[in-house]
Coordinates of C-alpha atoms and ligand atoms in Angstrom, one line a residue:
M1 CA 96.6 96.6 40.6
S2 CA 96.5 95.9 37.4
R3 CA 93.6 92.9 37.2
N4 CA 93.1 89.8 34.7
E5 CA 92.3 90.9 31.5
K6 CA 90.5 87.1 31.3
L7 CA 89.0 88.8 34.5
D8 CA 87.5 91.3 33.2
C9 CA 86.3 89.3 30.0
L10 CA 84.8 86.3 32.2
K11 CA 82.3 89.6 33.8
K12 CA 81.6 90.8 31.1
L13 CA 80.0 86.7 28.7
Q14 CA 78.6 86.4 32.7
V15 CA 76.4 89.2 31.6
I16 CA 75.8 87.8 28.3
L17 CA 75.4 84.5 29.3
Q18 CA 72.6 84.6 31.3
K19 CA 70.3 86.2 29.3
K20 CA 71.1 84.0 26.3
F21 CA 70.8 81.0 28.2
V22 CA 67.3 82.7 30.0
L23 CA 66.3 82.7 26.5
E24 CA 67.5 79.1 25.5
D25 CA 65.0 78.6 29.0
K26 CA 62.5 80.3 27.3
I27 CA 63.0 78.6 23.7
K28 CA 62.1 75.1 25.7
A29 CA 59.3 76.3 27.6
I30 CA 57.6 77.1 24.6
P31 CA 55.8 74.4 23.4
A32 CA 54.8 72.4 25.6
D33 CA 51.1 74.1 25.0
L34 CA 51.9 73.2 21.8
K35 CA 52.4 69.4 23.0
A36 CA 49.3 68.8 24.7
E37 CA 47.3 70.5 21.8
E38 CA 49.9 67.9 20.1
V39 CA 48.6 64.8 21.4
Q40 CA 44.6 65.8 21.7
L41 CA 44.8 66.7 17.4
K42 CA 46.5 62.6 17.2
S43 CA 43.0 61.0 20.3
V44 CA 40.5 63.1 17.2
R45 CA 42.4 62.3 14.5
E46 CA 42.6 58.3 15.6
K47 CA 38.7 58.6 16.7
Y48 CA 37.5 60.0 13.7
Q49 CA 39.4 57.1 11.1
A50 CA 37.8 55.2 13.3
L51 CA 34.7 55.8 12.5
S52 CA 35.6 55.9 9.6
D53 CA 36.3 52.0 8.6
F54 CA 33.3 52.0 10.6
Y55 CA 31.4 53.9 8.5
E56 CA 33.5 51.8 5.6
N57 CA 32.3 48.9 7.0
L58 CA 28.5 49.5 6.5
Q59 CA 28.7 51.0 3.6
S60 CA 29.4 47.9 2.1
E61 CA 27.7 45.5 4.1
Q62 CA 24.5 47.7 3.3
K63 CA 24.8 47.8 -0.4
S64 CA 25.5 44.7 -0.1
L65 CA 21.6 43.9 1.6
A66 CA 20.4 46.4 -0.6
I67 CA 22.4 43.8 -3.8
K68 CA 20.0 40.9 -1.8
Y69 CA 16.8 43.1 -1.2
D70 CA 16.9 44.0 -5.6
D71 CA 17.2 39.9 -6.5
A72 CA 14.2 39.0 -3.7
F73 CA 12.2 41.6 -5.5
N74 CA 13.2 40.0 -8.9
K75 CA 12.3 37.1 -7.5
R76 CA 8.8 37.4 -6.8
I77 CA 7.8 39.6 -9.4
E78 CA 9.1 36.8 -11.8
Y79 CA 7.3 34.3 -9.6
E80 CA 4.2 36.7 -10.5
K81 CA 4.6 37.0 -13.9
Q82 CA 4.9 32.8 -13.8
M83 CA 1.2 33.6 -12.4
E84 CA -0.1 34.1 -15.3
F85 CA 0.7 30.8 -17.1
I86 CA 0.4 27.8 -14.7
N87 CA -2.0 25.3 -15.8
T88 CA -2.4 22.9 -12.7
Q89 CA -3.9 23.5 -9.0
R90 CA -0.5 21.7 -8.4
E91 CA 1.6 24.3 -10.4
F92 CA -0.7 26.5 -8.4
E93 CA -0.5 25.4 -5.7
A94 CA 3.8 25.5 -5.3
L95 CA 4.9 28.7 -7.1
T96 CA 1.9 30.0 -4.8
K97 CA 4.2 28.5 -1.5
Q98 CA 7.3 29.6 -3.3
L99 CA 5.5 33.2 -4.1
E100 CA 5.0 33.8 -0.2
E101 CA 8.6 33.5 0.8
A102 CA 10.1 35.6 -2.2
R103 CA 7.6 38.0 -0.3
I104 CA 9.1 37.0 2.8
S105 CA 12.3 37.3 2.2
E106 CA 12.1 40.5 0.0
Q107 CA 9.8 42.4 3.0
S108 CA 12.9 40.5 5.3
F109 CA 15.8 41.8 3.6
L110 CA 14.1 45.6 3.0
K111 CA 13.5 45.6 6.5
M112 CA 17.7 45.0 6.6
R113 CA 18.1 47.3 4.1
N114 CA 16.6 50.3 5.9
S115 CA 17.6 49.0 9.7
K116 CA 20.7 49.2 8.3
T117 CA 21.0 52.7 5.7
N118 CA 19.2 54.8 9.7
E119 CA 22.3 53.3 10.8
L120 CA 25.1 54.3 8.2
E121 CA 23.2 58.2 8.0
K122 CA 23.5 58.3 11.5
V123 CA 27.1 57.7 11.7
R124 CA 28.0 59.6 8.1
E125 CA 26.5 62.7 10.8
E126 CA 28.4 61.4 13.5
L127 CA 31.6 61.0 10.9
E128 CA 30.9 65.0 9.6
S129 CA 30.6 66.0 13.4
Q130 CA 33.3 65.0 14.2
K131 CA 35.8 66.3 10.9
T132 CA 34.4 69.3 12.0
E133 CA 36.7 69.3 14.3
L134 CA 39.3 67.5 13.4
D135 CA 39.4 70.3 10.7
A136 CA 39.4 72.9 13.3
L137 CA 42.2 71.4 15.7
E138 CA 44.2 70.6 12.4
E139 CA 43.9 74.4 11.5
K140 CA 44.5 75.4 16.0
V141 CA 47.7 73.0 15.6
N142 CA 48.8 74.6 12.6
Q143 CA 48.0 77.8 13.9
E144 CA 50.3 77.7 17.0
K145 CA 53.2 75.8 14.9
S146 CA 53.5 78.9 12.8
K147 CA 53.0 80.6 16.2
V148 CA 56.2 78.9 17.3
D149 CA 57.9 78.3 15.1
S150 CA 57.9 82.1 14.5
E151 CA 58.5 82.7 18.6
I152 CA 61.8 80.0 18.8
S153 CA 63.3 81.7 15.4
A154 CA 62.1 85.5 16.5
I155 CA 64.5 84.4 20.0
N156 CA 67.1 82.2 18.1
D157 CA 68.0 85.1 15.7
E158 CA 68.6 87.4 19.6
I159 CA 70.7 84.0 20.9
S160 CA 72.6 84.8 17.5
T161 CA 73.3 87.8 18.6
L162 CA 74.7 87.7 21.7
D163 CA 76.8 84.9 20.6
E164 CA 78.2 87.3 18.2
E165 CA 78.7 89.9 21.7
C166 CA 80.4 87.2 23.5
A167 CA 82.4 85.9 20.6
A168 CA 83.8 89.9 20.1
I169 CA 84.5 90.0 24.3
K170 CA 85.8 86.4 24.3
G171 CA 88.2 87.9 21.5
D172 CA 92.0 86.2 20.7
V173 CA 92.3 86.6 25.8
I174 CA 90.0 83.7 26.4
S175 CA 90.6 80.8 24.8
D176 CA 87.8 78.4 23.5
D177 CA 88.3 76.0 25.5
L178 CA 87.9 78.5 28.2
Y179 CA 84.8 79.8 26.7
E180 CA 83.5 76.6 26.8
K181 CA 84.4 75.7 29.5
F182 CA 82.3 79.2 32.4
S183 CA 79.6 79.3 29.3
N184 CA 78.7 75.3 30.6
I185 CA 79.2 76.9 34.3
V186 CA 77.3 80.0 33.6
K187 CA 74.8 77.6 32.4
K188 CA 75.1 74.6 35.8
K189 CA 74.7 77.0 38.9
D190 CA 72.1 79.5 37.6
G191 CA 74.0 81.9 35.8
F192 CA 77.0 82.2 37.9
G193 CA 80.5 81.3 36.9
I194 CA 82.5 84.0 38.1
V195 CA 82.3 84.7 41.4
P196 CA 85.0 87.4 43.8
V197 CA 86.2 85.5 47.2
Y198 CA 85.6 88.2 50.1
G199 CA 87.4 87.6 53.0
Q200 CA 88.4 83.5 52.2
V201 CA 84.5 83.3 51.6
C202 CA 83.1 82.1 47.8
T203 CA 80.5 84.4 47.3
G204 CA 79.4 81.3 45.2
C205 CA 78.9 78.8 47.3
D206 CA 79.8 80.7 51.1
L207 CA 82.0 78.2 51.6
I208 CA 85.3 78.6 54.0
L209 CA 88.6 79.2 51.9
P210 CA 91.8 77.4 53.2
V211 CA 94.2 81.2 53.8
Q212 CA 97.3 79.9 51.5
F213 CA 94.6 79.2 48.7
V214 CA 93.5 82.8 49.3
I215 CA 97.0 84.0 49.0
D216 CA 97.5 81.9 45.3
L217 CA 94.2 82.9 44.5
D218 CA 95.5 86.4 44.7
M219 CA 98.5 86.2 43.0
K220 CA 97.3 83.5 40.3
S221 CA 95.2 86.5 39.3
E222 CA 97.6 88.6 39.6
N223 CA 99.6 86.8 37.0
G224 CA 96.8 86.3 34.1
E225 CA 95.5 82.3 35.6
I226 CA 92.4 81.9 36.3
E227 CA 91.7 79.2 39.0
Y228 CA 88.4 77.7 40.0
C229 CA 86.8 77.0 43.9
P230 CA 87.3 73.8 44.8
Y231 CA 83.5 73.4 45.9
C232 CA 81.5 74.6 43.6
S233 CA 83.6 74.8 40.3
R234 CA 82.3 79.1 39.4
I235 CA 85.2 80.6 38.4
I236 CA 86.8 83.1 41.2
Y237 CA 88.5 86.5 41.9
K238 CA 90.3 87.9 45.0
E239 CA 88.5 90.9 45.5
T240 CA 90.4 93.1 47.8
L241 CA 87.3 95.4 50.9
D242 CA 87.8 97.4 53.9
E243 CA 89.4 94.5 56.1
D244 CA 87.2 95.0 58.7
V245 CA 84.9 94.1 56.5
E246 CA 86.9 90.9 55.0
R247 CA 86.8 89.3 58.4
S248 CA 83.9 90.0 59.8
Y249 CA 82.7 88.5 56.1
T250 CA 84.5 85.5 57.3
F251 CA 83.4 85.5 60.7
E252 CA 80.2 85.2 59.5
Q253 CA 80.0 83.2 56.9
L254 CA 82.4 80.5 60.2
E255 CA 79.3 80.9 62.3
S256 CA 76.8 80.3 60.0
Q257 CA 78.6 76.8 59.5
K258 CA 79.2 76.2 62.9
S259 CA 75.3 76.6 63.7
E260 CA 74.1 74.1 60.3
G261 CA 77.0 71.7 61.8
K262 CA 79.3 72.6 58.6
T263 CA 82.9 71.2 59.1
T264 CA 84.8 74.9 59.1
S265 CA 88.5 73.6 59.5
H266 CA 90.6 74.2 56.7
D267 CA 91.8 70.9 55.7
E268 CA 88.7 68.9 55.8
S269 CA 86.4 71.7 54.2
A270 CA 89.4 71.8 51.7
S271 CA 89.6 67.2 51.2
G272 CA 85.8 66.8 51.3
E273 CA 82.9 68.5 52.8
S274 CA 81.8 69.5 48.6
D275 CA 78.4 69.5 48.6
N276 CA 78.5 71.6 46.1
Y277 CA 81.3 70.8 43.4
D278 CA 79.8 69.1 40.2
E279 CA 81.7 66.3 39.3
S280 CA 79.9 65.9 36.0
M281 CA 81.7 69.5 35.2
G282 CA 84.7 67.0 35.2
M283 CA 87.0 70.2 36.2
D284 CA 89.5 68.4 39.0
E285 CA 91.9 67.4 36.6
E286 CA 92.7 70.5 34.7
F287 CA 92.3 73.4 36.9
E288 CA 95.7 74.7 36.6
D289 CA 95.6 74.7 32.6
F290 CA 94.1 77.7 32.2
Ligands
ZN1 ZN1 82.9 78.0 45.6

């Protein structure tokens, strides 16, 4: 019995596509740890930036206090010099008062400047320690990133090789459209885009197909046509087993569906009950095209 060449091709493609999609999932999973570290890095960087801004403000406050102190200091020196040149008691009293005020002001600015300098020093230390933490984290994230990049590029190389294998198998036997559609089914249906029908049962979804549908399916396969399961949208083909085995396989499914309360009449199951049918695949109108 000459089987459908397309079906053989699709079975081979399925094996490779399964590997390909496992690799694609792997790529998606890899950067998860990196993402968490990048989020952490962003928050540490923001914290550092905020402290750095605060430090700059302190610096300019400290600078301004230092200038005010210097002015007060110079003023006091100036008054002390003037003391040497006073002539009257009145001048002496006035200058003494000014000198006293200058001293108070000088002391007050000195105190403020020193306190600001101390605060500045503390923040500078904190800033330094945050910078160390930030640098270490940055280094870690960069290393992780380049590790992830090389892992991803290695996997992408593997995927390219698998794509080439697929292209070689596909040849002219499988049209680009069918290949794309099939690849999509394999991806969406957990790696199984082409499955055999045992007896009347689609082994992809375990639902029972109408008798006439299965008879037609066998003929279509012989004619090189592609048929899809009306319930789960997988490509199906009839695999002839020992008659007793086929019958008992169908019977078992029938029994199990009965016990699950599913409708098993052909008419109803063909029109509805398609809980496994994936509308998003949009193949219902194109079933006959291949
Ligand atoms: Zn099915």
